[in-house]
mmCIF file of C-alpha atoms and ligand atoms in Angstrom:
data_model
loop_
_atom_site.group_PDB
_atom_site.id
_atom_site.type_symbol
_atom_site.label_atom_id
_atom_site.label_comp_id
_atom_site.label_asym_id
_atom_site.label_seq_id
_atom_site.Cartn_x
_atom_site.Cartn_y
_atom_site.Cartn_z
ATOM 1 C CA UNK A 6 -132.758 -48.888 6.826
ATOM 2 C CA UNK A 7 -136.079 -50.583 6.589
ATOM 3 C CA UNK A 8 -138.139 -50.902 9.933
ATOM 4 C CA UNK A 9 -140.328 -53.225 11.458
ATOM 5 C CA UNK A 10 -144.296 -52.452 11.580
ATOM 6 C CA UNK A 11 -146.291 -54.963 14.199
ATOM 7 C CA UNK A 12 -149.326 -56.153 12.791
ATOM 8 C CA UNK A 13 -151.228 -57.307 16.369
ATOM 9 C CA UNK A 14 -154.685 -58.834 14.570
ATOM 10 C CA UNK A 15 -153.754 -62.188 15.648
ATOM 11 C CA UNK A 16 -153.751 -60.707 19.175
ATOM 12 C CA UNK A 17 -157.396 -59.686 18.849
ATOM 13 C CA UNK A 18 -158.319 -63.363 16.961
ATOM 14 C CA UNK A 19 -157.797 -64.823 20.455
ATOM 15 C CA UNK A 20 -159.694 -62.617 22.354
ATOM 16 C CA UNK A 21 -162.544 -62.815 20.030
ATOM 17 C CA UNK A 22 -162.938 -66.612 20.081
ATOM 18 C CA UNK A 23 -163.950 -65.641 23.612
ATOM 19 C CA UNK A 24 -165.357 -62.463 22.990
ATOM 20 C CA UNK A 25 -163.949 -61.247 26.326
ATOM 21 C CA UNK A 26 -161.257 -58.775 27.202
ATOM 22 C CA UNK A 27 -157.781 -60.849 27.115
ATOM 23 C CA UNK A 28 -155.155 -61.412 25.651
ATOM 24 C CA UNK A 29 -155.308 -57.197 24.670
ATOM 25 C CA UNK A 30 -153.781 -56.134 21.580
ATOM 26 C CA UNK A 31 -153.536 -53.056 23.182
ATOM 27 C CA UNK A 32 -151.335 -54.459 25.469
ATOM 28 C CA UNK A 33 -149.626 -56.600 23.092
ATOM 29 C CA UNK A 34 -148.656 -53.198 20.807
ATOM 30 C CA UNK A 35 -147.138 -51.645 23.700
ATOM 31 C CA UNK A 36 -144.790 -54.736 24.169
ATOM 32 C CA UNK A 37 -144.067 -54.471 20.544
ATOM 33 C CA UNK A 38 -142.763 -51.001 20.966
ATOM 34 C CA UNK A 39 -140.763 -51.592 23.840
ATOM 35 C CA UNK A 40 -139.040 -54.413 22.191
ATOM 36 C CA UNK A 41 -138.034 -51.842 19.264
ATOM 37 C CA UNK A 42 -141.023 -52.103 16.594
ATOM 38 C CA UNK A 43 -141.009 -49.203 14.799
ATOM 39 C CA UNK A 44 -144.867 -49.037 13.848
ATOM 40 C CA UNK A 45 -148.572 -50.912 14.845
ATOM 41 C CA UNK A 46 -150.498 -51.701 12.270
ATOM 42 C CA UNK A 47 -154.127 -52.740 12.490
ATOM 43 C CA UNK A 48 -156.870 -54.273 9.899
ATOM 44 C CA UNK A 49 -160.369 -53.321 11.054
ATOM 45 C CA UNK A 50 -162.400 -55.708 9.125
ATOM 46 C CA UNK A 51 -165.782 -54.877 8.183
ATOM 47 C CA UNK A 52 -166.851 -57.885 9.710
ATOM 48 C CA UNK A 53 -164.915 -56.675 13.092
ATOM 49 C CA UNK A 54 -163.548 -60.865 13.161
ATOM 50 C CA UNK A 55 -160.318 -59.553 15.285
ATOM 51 C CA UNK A 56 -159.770 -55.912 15.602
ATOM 52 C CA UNK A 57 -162.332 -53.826 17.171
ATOM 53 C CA UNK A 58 -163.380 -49.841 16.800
ATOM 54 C CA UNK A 59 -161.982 -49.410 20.192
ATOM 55 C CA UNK A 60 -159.041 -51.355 19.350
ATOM 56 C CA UNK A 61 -158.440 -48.678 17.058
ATOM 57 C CA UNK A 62 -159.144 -45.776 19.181
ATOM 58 C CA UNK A 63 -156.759 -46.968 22.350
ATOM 59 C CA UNK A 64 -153.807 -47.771 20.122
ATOM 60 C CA UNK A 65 -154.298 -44.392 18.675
ATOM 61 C CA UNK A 66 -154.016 -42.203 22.051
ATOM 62 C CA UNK A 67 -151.515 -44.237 23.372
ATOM 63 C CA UNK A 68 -149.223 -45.196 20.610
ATOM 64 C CA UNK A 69 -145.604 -43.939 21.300
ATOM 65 C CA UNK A 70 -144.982 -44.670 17.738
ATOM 66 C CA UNK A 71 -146.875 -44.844 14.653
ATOM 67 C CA UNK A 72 -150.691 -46.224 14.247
ATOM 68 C CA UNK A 73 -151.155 -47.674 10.407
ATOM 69 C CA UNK A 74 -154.465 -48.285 9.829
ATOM 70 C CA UNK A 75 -155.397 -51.185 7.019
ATOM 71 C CA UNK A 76 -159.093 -51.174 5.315
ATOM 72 C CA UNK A 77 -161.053 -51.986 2.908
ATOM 73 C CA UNK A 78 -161.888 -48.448 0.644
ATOM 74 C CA UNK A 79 -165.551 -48.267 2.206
ATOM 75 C CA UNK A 80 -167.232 -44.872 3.208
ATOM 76 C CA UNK A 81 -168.022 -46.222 6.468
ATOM 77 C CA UNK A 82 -163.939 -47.044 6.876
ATOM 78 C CA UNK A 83 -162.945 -43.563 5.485
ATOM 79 C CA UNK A 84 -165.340 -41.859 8.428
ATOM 80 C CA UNK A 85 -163.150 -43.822 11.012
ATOM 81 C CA UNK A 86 -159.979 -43.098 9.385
ATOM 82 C CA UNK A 87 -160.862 -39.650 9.284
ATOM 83 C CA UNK A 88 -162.219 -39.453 13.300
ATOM 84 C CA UNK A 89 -159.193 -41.125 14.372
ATOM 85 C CA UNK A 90 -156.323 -40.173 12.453
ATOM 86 C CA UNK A 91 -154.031 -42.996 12.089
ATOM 87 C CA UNK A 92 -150.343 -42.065 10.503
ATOM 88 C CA UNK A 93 -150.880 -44.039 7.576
ATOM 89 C CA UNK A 94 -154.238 -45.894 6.240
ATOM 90 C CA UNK A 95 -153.315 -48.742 3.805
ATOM 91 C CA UNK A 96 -156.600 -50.032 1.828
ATOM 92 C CA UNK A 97 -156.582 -53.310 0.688
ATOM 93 C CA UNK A 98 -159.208 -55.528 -0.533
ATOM 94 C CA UNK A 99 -161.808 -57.365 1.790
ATOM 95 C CA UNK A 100 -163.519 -60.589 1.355
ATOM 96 C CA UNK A 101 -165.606 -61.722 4.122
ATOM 97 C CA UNK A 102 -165.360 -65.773 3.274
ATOM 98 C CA UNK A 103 -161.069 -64.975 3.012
ATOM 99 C CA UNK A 104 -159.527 -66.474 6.085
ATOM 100 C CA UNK A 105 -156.758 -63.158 5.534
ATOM 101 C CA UNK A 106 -156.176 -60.661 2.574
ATOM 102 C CA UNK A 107 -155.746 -62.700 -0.304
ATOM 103 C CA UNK A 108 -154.815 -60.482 -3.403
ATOM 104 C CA UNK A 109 -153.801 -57.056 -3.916
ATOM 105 C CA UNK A 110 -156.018 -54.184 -4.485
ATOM 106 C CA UNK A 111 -156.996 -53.798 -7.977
ATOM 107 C CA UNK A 112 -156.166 -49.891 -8.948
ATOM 108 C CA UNK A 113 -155.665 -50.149 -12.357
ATOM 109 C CA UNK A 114 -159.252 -49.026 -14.144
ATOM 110 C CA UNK A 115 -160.313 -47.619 -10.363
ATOM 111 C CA UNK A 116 -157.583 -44.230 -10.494
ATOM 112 C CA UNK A 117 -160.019 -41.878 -10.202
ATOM 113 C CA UNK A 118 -162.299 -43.665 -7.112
ATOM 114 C CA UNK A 119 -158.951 -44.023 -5.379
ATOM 115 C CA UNK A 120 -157.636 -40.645 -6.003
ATOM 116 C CA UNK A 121 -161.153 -38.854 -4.344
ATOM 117 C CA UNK A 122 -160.889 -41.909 -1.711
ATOM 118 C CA UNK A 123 -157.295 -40.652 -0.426
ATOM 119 C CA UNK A 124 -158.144 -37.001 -1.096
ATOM 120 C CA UNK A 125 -159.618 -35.804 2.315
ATOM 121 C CA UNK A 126 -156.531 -37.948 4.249
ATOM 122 C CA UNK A 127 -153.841 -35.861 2.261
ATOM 123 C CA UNK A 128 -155.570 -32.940 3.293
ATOM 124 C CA UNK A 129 -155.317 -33.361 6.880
ATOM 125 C CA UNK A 130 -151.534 -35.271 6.909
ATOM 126 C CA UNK A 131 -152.409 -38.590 6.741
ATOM 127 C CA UNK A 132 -150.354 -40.643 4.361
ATOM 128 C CA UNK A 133 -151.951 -43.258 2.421
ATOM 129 C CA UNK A 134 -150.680 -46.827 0.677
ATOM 130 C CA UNK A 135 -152.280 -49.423 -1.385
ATOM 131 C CA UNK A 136 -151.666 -53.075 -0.811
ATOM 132 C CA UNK A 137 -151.211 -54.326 -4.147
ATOM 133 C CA UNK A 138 -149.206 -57.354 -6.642
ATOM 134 C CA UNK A 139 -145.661 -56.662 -7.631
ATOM 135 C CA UNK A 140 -147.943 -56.064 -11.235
ATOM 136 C CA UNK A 141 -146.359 -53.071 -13.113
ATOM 137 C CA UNK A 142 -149.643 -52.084 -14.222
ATOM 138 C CA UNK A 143 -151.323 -51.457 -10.832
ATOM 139 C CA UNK A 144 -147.423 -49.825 -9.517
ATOM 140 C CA UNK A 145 -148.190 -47.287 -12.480
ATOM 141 C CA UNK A 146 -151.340 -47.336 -11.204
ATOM 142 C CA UNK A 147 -151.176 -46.660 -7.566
ATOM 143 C CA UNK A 148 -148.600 -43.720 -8.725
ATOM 144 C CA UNK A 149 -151.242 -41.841 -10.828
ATOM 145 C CA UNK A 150 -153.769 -42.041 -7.513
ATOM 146 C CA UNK A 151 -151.043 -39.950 -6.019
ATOM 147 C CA UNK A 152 -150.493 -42.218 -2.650
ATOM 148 C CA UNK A 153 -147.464 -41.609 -0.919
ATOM 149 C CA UNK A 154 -147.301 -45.506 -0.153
ATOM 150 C CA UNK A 155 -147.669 -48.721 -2.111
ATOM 151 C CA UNK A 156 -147.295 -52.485 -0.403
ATOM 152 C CA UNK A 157 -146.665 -54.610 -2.269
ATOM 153 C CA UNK A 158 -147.550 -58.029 -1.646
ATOM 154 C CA UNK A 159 -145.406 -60.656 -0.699
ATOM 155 C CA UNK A 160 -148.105 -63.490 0.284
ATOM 156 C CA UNK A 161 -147.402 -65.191 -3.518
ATOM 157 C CA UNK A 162 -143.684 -65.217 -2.805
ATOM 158 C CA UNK A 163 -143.914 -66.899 1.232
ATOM 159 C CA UNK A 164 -146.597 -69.115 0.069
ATOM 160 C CA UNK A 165 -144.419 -70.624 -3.540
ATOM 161 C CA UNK A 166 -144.405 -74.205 -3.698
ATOM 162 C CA UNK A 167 -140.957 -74.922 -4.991
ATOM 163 C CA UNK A 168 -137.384 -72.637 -5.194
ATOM 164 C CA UNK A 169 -138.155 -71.675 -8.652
ATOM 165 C CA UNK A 170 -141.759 -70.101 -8.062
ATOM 166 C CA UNK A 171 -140.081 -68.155 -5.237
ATOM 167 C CA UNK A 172 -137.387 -66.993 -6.878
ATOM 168 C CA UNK A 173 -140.043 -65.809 -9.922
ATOM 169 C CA UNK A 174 -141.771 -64.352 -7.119
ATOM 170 C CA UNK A 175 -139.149 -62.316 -5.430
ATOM 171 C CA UNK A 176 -137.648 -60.954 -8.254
ATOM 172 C CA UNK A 177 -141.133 -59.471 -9.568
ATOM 173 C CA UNK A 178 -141.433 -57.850 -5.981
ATOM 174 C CA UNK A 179 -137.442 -56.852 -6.437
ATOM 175 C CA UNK A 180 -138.118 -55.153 -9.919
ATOM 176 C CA UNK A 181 -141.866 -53.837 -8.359
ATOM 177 C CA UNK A 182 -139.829 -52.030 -5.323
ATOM 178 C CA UNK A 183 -137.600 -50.727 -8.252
ATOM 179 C CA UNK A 184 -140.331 -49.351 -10.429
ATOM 180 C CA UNK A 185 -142.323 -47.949 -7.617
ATOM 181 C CA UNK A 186 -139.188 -45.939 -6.738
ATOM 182 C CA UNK A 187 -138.474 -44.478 -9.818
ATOM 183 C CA UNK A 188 -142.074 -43.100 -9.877
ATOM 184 C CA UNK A 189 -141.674 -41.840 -6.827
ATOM 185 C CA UNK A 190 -143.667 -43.928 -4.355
ATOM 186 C CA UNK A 191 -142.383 -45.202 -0.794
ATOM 187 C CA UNK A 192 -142.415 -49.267 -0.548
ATOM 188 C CA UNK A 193 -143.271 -51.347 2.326
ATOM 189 C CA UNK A 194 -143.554 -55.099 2.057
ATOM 190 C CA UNK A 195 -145.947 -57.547 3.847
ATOM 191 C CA UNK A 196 -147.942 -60.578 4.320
ATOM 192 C CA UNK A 197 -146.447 -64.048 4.752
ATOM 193 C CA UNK A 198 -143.335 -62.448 5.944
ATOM 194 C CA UNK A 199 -141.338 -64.582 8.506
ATOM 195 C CA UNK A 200 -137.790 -65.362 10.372
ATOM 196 C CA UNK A 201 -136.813 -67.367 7.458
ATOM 197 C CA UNK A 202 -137.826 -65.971 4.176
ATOM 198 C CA UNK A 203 -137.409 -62.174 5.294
ATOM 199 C CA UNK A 204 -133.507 -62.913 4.596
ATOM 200 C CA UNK A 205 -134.638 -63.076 0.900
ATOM 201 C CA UNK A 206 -134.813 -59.038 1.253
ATOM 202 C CA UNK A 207 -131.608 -58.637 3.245
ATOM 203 C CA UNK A 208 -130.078 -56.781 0.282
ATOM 204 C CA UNK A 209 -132.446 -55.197 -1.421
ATOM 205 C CA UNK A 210 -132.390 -51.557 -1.406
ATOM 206 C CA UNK A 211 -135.037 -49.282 -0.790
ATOM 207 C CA UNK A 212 -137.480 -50.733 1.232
ATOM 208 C CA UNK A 213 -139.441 -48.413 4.336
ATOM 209 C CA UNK A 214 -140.992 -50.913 6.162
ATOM 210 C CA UNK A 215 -141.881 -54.912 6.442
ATOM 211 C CA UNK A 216 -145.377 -55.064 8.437
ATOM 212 C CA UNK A 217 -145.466 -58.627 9.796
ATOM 213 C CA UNK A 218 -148.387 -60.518 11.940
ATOM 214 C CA UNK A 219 -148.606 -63.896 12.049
ATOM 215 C CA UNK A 220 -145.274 -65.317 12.073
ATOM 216 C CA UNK A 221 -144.495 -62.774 15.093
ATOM 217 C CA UNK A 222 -147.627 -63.581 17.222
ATOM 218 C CA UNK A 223 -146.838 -67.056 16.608
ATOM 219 C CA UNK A 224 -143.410 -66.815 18.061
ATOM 220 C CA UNK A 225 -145.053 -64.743 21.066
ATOM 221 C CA UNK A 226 -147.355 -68.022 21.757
ATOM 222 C CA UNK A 227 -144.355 -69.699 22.716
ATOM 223 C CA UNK A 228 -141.870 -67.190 23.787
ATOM 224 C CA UNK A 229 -144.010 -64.056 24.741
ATOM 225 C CA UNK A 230 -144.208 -60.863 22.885
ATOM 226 C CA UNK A 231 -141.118 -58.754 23.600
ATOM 227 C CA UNK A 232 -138.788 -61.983 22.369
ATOM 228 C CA UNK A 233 -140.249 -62.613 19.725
ATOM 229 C CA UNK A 234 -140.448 -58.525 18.311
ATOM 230 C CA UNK A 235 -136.970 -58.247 19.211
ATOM 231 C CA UNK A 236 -135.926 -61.453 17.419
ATOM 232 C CA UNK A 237 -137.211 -59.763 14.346
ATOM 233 C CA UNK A 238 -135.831 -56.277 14.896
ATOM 234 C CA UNK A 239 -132.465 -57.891 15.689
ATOM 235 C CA UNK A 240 -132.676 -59.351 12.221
ATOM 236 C CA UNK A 241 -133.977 -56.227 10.407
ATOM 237 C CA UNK A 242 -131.569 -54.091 12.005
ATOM 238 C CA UNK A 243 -128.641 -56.392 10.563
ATOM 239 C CA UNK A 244 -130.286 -55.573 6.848
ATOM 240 C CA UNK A 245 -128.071 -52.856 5.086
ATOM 241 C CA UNK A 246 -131.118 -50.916 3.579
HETATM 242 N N1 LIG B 8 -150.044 -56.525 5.015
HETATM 243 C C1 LIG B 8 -151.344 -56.683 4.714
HETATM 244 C C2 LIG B 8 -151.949 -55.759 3.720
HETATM 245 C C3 LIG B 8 -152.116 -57.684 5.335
HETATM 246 O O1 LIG B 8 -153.407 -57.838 5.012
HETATM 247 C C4 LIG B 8 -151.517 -58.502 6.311
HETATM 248 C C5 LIG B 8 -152.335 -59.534 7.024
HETATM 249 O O2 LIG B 8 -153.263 -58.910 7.834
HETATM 250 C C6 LIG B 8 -150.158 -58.291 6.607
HETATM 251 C C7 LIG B 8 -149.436 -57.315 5.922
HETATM 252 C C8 LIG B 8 -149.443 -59.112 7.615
HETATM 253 O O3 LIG B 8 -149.375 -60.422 7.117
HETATM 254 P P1 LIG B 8 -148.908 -61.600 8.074
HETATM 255 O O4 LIG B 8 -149.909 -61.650 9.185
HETATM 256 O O5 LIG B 8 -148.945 -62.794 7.180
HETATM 257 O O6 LIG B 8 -147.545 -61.246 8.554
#
């Protein structure tokens, strides 16, 4: 059965229009464990616009469950990764002028970068994913870097203008969860994900994990945290995997 992954950042983009100490994201990961998320995922941006290094290091000792760590393939990003050992990092490309992650990682043509990138967080039992398009070239791709993960991206799919671009969109991530499978990578799914269009994965086999921000902090606005994780993990937990 896929699980849910908390992605607080939105948490943190409150707290740093103040640049003071509330509302905690720290705070708001616990709640999202208590109310059954299965994961915390972070993005520490070069740029440090939401989530900061401590951020990173508090979620890490007191996580009860898993501490994904998403960032842009930098050396100065690999030398946190590697002092703070989150379960998983997932590198994804970083603009600084992007409001959030816009496309996937391009992997096709950068194998061999990727493959020495990853290298030293295999070694010491980190596993690794790249956020990437539902693009059979870059799934082939990601599997020749040798990362146990790939995400693809669903941002294309929430964001389709009409029924027919979604549908074009979810079956290219259907057939990309497919192909990833057979070539042995583990598939998560995120960005744009929310209470509505998450059903459009209710039967799709093999999926790990749906890592979902926005939509959830949005809810929380309105009816705090724990609701609004549960309301998701009550629908995820209904999906037949
Ligand atoms: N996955 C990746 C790689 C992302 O960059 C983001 C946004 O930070 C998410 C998932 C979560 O997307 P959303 O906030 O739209 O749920």
């Amino acid at each position: 059965m896929p699980i849910l992954v908390v992605n607080v950042d939105h948490v943190a983009t409150l707290r740093q229009q103040r640049l003071g100490i509330e509302p905690d994201p720290v705070t708001a990961a616990h709640m999202a464990e208590l109310a059954g998320a299965r994961g915390i995922i972070v993005h520490l941006r070069e740029d440090r616009r939401h989530i900061q290094d401590r951020d990173v290091s508090l979620l890490r000792q007191t996580l009860k469950t898993r501490l994904h760590l998403e960032m842009a393939a930098t050396e100065e990003m690999q030398g946190i990764a590697l002092a703070e050992k989150p379960h998983m990092v997932c590198l994804v490309p970083e603009k600084r002028e992007e409001l959030t992650t816009e496309g996937g990682l391009v992997v096709a043509g950068r194998v061999d970068f990727l493959q020495a990138y990853v290298k030293p967080f295999h070694e010491i039992g980190i596993a690794s994913s790249l956020f990437i398009e539902a693009d059979p070239d870059q799934i082939r791709a990601a599997a020749r870097v040798g990362v146990t993960h790939v995400e693809l991206h669903t941002g294309h799919f929430a964001d389709a203008p009409d029924a027919a671009e979604r549908k074009r969109q979810r079956d290219a991530i259907v057939a990309g969860i497919g192909l990833a499978r057979t070539l042995g990578l583990k598939v998560n799914l995120g960005h744009g994900l929310n209470y509505d269009n998450i059903f459009d994965f209710e039967a799709v086999p093999g999926i790990c994990e749906f890592s979902i921000g926005h939509s959830i902090v949005s809810r929380a606005v309105l009816t705090g945290f724990g609701p609004a994780v549960r309301d998701m993990v009550d629908i995820i937990n209904r999906f037949p995997g």
